[in-house]
mmCIF file of C-alpha atoms in Angstrom:
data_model
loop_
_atom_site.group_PDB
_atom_site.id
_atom_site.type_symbol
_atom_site.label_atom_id
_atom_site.label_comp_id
_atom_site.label_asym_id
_atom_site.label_seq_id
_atom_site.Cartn_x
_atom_site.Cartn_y
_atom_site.Cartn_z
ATOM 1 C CA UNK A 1 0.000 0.000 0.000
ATOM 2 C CA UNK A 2 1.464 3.236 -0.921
ATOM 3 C CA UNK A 3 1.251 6.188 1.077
ATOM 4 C CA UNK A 4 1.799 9.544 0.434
ATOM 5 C CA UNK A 5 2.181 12.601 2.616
ATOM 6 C CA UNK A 6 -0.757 15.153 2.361
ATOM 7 C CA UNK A 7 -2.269 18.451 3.737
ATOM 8 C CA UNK A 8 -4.219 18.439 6.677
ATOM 9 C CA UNK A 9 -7.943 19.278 5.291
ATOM 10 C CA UNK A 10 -8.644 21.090 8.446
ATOM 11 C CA UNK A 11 -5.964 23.687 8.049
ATOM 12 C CA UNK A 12 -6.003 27.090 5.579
ATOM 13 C CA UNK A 13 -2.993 27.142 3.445
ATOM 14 C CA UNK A 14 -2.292 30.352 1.887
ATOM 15 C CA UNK A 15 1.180 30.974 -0.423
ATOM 16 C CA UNK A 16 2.522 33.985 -1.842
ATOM 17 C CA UNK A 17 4.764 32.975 -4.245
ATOM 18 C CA UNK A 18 7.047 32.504 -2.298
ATOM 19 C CA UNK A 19 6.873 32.000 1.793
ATOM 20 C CA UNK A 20 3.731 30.439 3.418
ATOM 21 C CA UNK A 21 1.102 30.546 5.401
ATOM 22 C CA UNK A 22 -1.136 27.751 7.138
ATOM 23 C CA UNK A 23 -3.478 28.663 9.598
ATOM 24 C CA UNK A 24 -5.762 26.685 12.053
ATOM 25 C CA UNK A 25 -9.155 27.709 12.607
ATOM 26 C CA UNK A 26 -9.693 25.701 15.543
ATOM 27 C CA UNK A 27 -6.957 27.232 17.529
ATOM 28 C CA UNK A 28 -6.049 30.282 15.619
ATOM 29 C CA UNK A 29 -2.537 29.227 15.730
ATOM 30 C CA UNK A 30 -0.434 30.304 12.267
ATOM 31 C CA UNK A 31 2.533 28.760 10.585
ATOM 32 C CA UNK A 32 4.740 30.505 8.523
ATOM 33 C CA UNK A 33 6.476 28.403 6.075
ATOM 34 C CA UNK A 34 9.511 30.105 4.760
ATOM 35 C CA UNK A 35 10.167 29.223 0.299
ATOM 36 C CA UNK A 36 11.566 25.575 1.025
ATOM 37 C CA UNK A 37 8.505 24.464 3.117
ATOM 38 C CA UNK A 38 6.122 26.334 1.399
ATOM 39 C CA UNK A 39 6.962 24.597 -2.039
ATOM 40 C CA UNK A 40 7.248 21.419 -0.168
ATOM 41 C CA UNK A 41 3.776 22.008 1.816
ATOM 42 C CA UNK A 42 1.990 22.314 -2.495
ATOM 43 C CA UNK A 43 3.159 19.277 -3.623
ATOM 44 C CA UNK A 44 1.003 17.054 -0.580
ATOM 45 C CA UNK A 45 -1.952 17.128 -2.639
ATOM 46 C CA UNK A 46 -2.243 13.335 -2.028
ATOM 47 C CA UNK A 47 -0.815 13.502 -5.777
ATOM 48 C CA UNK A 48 2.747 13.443 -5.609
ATOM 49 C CA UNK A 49 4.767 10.363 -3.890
ATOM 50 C CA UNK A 50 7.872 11.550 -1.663
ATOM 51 C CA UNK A 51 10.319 10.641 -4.353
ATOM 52 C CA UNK A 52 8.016 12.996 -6.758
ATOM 53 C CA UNK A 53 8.635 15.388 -4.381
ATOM 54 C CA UNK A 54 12.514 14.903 -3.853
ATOM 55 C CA UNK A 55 12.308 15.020 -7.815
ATOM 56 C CA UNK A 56 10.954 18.429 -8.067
ATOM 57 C CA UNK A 57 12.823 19.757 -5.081
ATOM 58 C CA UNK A 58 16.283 18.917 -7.219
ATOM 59 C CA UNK A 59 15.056 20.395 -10.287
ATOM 60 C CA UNK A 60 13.795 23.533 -8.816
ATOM 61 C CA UNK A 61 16.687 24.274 -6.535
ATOM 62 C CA UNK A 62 19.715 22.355 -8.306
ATOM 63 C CA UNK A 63 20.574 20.527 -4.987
ATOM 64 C CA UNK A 64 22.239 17.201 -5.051
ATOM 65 C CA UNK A 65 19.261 14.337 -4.858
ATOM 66 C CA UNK A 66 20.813 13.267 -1.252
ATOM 67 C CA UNK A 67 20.233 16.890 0.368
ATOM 68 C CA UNK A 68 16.676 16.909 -1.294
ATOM 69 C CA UNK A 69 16.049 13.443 0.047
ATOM 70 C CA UNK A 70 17.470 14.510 3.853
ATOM 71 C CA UNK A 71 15.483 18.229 3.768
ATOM 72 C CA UNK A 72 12.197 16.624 2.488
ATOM 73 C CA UNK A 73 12.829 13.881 5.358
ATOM 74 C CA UNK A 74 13.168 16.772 8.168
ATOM 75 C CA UNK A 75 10.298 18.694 6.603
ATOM 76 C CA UNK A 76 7.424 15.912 6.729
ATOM 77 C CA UNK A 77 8.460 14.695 9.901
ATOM 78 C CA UNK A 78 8.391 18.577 11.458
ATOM 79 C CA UNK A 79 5.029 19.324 9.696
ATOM 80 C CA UNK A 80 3.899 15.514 11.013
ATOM 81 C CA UNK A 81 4.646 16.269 14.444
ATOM 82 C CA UNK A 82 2.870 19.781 14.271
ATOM 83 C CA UNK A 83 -0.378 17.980 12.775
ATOM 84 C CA UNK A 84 0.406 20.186 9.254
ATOM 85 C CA UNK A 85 0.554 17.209 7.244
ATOM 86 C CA UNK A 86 -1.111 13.573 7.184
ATOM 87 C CA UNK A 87 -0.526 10.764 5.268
ATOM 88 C CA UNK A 88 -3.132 9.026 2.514
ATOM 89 C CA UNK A 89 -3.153 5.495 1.911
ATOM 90 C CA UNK A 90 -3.795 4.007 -1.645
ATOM 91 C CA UNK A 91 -7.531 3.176 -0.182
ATOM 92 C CA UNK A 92 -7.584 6.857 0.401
ATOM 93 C CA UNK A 93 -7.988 6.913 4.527
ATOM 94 C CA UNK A 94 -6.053 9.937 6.306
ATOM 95 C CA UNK A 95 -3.534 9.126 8.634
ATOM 96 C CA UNK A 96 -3.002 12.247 10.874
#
């Protein structure tokens, strides 16, 4: 079963090109995602696999595929343990 790492539907994600923005409406709490994260926090659209992800992360920035791997890696698993992010299973149930 393949999973891949998603948005959390409950949260407001707003970019401006740029940085980020997610805000909770249950708590009022905001995140600000600076460029990396932001462009990171697009591609979980349920869409995109993690090595999609590394994939467009080398292309965009011209880093070595090891350092995407590694930043994409400390990304999820910050946004994971702030409830940002879930993961989707291939039957389509969200993990948070």
């Amino acid at each position: 079963m393949t999973r891949l790492p998603v948005q959390n539907p409950e949260l407001v994600f707003k970019h401006d090109g740029e940085e980020g923005v997610i805000f909770d409406p249950r708590t009022g709490k905001i995140t600000h995602l600076n460029e990396t994260a932001a462009f990171i926090y697009r591609h979980l659209d349920g869409q995109h696999t993690q090595e999609q992800i590394v994939d467009a992360l080398v292309l965009h920035y011209a880093i070595a595929r090891d350092q995407a791997e590694r930043d994409l890696e400390e990304y999820l698993r910050g946004m994971l343990d702030q409830e940002l992010i879930g993961e989707l299973s291939s039957r389509a149930t969200l993990s948070l």
